Structure formats: C-alpha cells, structure tokens
XYZ file of C-alpha atoms in Angstrom:
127
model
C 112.120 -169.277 -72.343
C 108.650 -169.040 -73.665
C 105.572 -170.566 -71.203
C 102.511 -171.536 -72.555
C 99.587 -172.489 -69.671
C 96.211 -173.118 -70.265
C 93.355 -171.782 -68.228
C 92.950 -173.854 -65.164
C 94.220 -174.701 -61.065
C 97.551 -175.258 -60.060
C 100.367 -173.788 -57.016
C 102.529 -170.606 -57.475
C 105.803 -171.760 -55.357
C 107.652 -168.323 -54.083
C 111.415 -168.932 -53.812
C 112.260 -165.764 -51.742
C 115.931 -167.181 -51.759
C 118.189 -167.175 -48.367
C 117.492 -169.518 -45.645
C 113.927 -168.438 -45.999
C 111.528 -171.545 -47.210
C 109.472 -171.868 -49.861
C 105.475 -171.160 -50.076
C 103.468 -172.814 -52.129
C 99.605 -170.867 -52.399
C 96.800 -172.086 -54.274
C 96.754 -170.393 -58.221
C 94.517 -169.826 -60.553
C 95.840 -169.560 -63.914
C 94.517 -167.233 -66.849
C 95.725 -167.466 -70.578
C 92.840 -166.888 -72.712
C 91.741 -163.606 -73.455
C 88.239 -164.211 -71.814
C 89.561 -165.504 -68.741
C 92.207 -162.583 -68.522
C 89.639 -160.053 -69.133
C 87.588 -161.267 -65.992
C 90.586 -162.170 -63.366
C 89.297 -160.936 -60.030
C 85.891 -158.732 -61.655
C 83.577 -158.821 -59.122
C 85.097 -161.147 -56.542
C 84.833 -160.047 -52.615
C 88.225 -162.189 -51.849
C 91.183 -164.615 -53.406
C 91.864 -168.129 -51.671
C 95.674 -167.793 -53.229
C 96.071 -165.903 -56.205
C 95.896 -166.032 -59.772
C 98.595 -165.835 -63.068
C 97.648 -163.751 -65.540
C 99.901 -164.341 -69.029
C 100.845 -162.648 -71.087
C 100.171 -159.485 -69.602
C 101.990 -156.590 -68.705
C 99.477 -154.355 -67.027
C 96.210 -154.641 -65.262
C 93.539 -152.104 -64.056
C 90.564 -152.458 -60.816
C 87.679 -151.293 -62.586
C 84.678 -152.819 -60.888
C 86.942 -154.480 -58.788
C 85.767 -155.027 -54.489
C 88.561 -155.240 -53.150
C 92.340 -153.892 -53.238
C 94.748 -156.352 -54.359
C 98.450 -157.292 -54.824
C 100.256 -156.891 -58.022
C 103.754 -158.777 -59.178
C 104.575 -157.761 -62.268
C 106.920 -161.131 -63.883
C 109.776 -161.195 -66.393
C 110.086 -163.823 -68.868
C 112.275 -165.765 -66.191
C 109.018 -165.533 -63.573
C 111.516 -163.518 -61.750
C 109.633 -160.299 -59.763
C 110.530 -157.260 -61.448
C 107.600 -154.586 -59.664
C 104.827 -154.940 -57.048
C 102.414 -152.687 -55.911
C 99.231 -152.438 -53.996
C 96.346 -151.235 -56.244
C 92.988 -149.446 -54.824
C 89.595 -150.514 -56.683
C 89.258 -148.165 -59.481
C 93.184 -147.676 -60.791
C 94.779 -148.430 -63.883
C 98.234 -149.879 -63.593
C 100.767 -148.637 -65.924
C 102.027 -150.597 -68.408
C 105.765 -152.711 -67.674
C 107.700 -152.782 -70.492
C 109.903 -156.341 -69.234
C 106.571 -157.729 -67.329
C 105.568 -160.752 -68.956
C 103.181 -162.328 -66.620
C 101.300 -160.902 -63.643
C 100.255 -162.261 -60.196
C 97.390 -160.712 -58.464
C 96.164 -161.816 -54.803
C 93.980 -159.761 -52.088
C 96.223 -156.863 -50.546
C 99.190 -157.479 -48.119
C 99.416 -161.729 -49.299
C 102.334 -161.145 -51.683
C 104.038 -159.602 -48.616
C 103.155 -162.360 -46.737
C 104.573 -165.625 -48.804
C 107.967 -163.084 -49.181
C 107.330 -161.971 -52.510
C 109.675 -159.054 -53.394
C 111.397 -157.501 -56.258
C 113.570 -159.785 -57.627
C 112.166 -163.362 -56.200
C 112.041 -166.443 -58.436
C 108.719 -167.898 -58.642
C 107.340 -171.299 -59.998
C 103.994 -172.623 -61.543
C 102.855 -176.347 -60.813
C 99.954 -176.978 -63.068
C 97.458 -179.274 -61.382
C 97.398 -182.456 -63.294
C 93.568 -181.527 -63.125
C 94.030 -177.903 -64.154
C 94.344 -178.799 -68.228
C-alpha cells in the first residue's frame, strides 16, 4: 500500500474509532528530502501539524519548542507516540513509515493514540 505525496497543504483526518468523531487539523506535508530535513527547524509554533514520509525517526536539534511525535505504519495506522524535548534524537522505528509531528499535548488532543487510523486529504492546491 505504497503512498506517494508531494510537498504541499492538505488535512490529516484522525479516526480514533468508537463513538468518538473524527478531527480533521490543518497538515503540512513533507516528501522531499529538503523539505524533510527542515520540518519544524526554527519554528516558535504549528497551526496543525505536518507529515513527514518516508521517515522513521526524527530528532529536535535547533528546534523551539517541544513537540508531538506519531510514528505511522504503512497502513497510516499509529504504531508509537511520544513527546520530544528540544535537543533529543528519536530512535529509529523499525515498522514507522511516516511521521506526524505537531506542538506538544495536540496529538492528545484530536485522540491520537497507539493504534488509530489516520487519513491524508491533499489540498487540491497543495500539488
């Protein structure tokens, strides 16, 4: 079930499953190397949060703020999250395929937990 994105805007849609609702956030989605390498660098805040893919571990090296970390099988299904301090390095997940990052305590917030479905809308705009 391979994904291919291309940098650019679109919605990450958390189904937390139950008679809980869906939450659709604002996403920012980063494929090429360049724009995985930056993610969050440098950044004081997140208005949503942003895909990184492929990847299977990150780091917050020169990073302001702490964030949220999903860690995503090939499914988009959540198969880790933790909350990372500026200055960590995350280890590697050998299943991760994709990785959602967003400012500290939001992935708790939309009901993202270990083993939630998620979804990416691409914006039509966001190609």
């Amino acid at each position: 079930m391979g994904r291919r994105w291309r940098d650019g805007l679109g919605e990450l849609v958390v189904h937390a499953g139950g008679d809980e609702p869906s939450v659709t956030v604002p996403l920012e989605i980063a494929t090429s190397y360049r724009a995985r390498t930056k993610g969050l660098l440098g950044r004081a805040s997140i208005d949503g949060a942003i895909l990184l893919s492929p990847a299977n571990s990150v780091h917050t090296f020169r990073m302001r703020m702490p964030i949220d970390v999903a860690y995503l099988d090939r499914h988009l299904r959540v198969i880790a999250i933790h909350t990372m301090r500026p200055g960590r390095l995350g280890m590697p997940r050998l299943r991760a395929r994709h990785v959602v990052e967003a400012g500290a305590g939001a992935l708790g917030e939309w009901g993202v937990r270990k083993g939630a479905r998620l979804e990416v809308v691409v914006s039509a705009d966001g190609d």
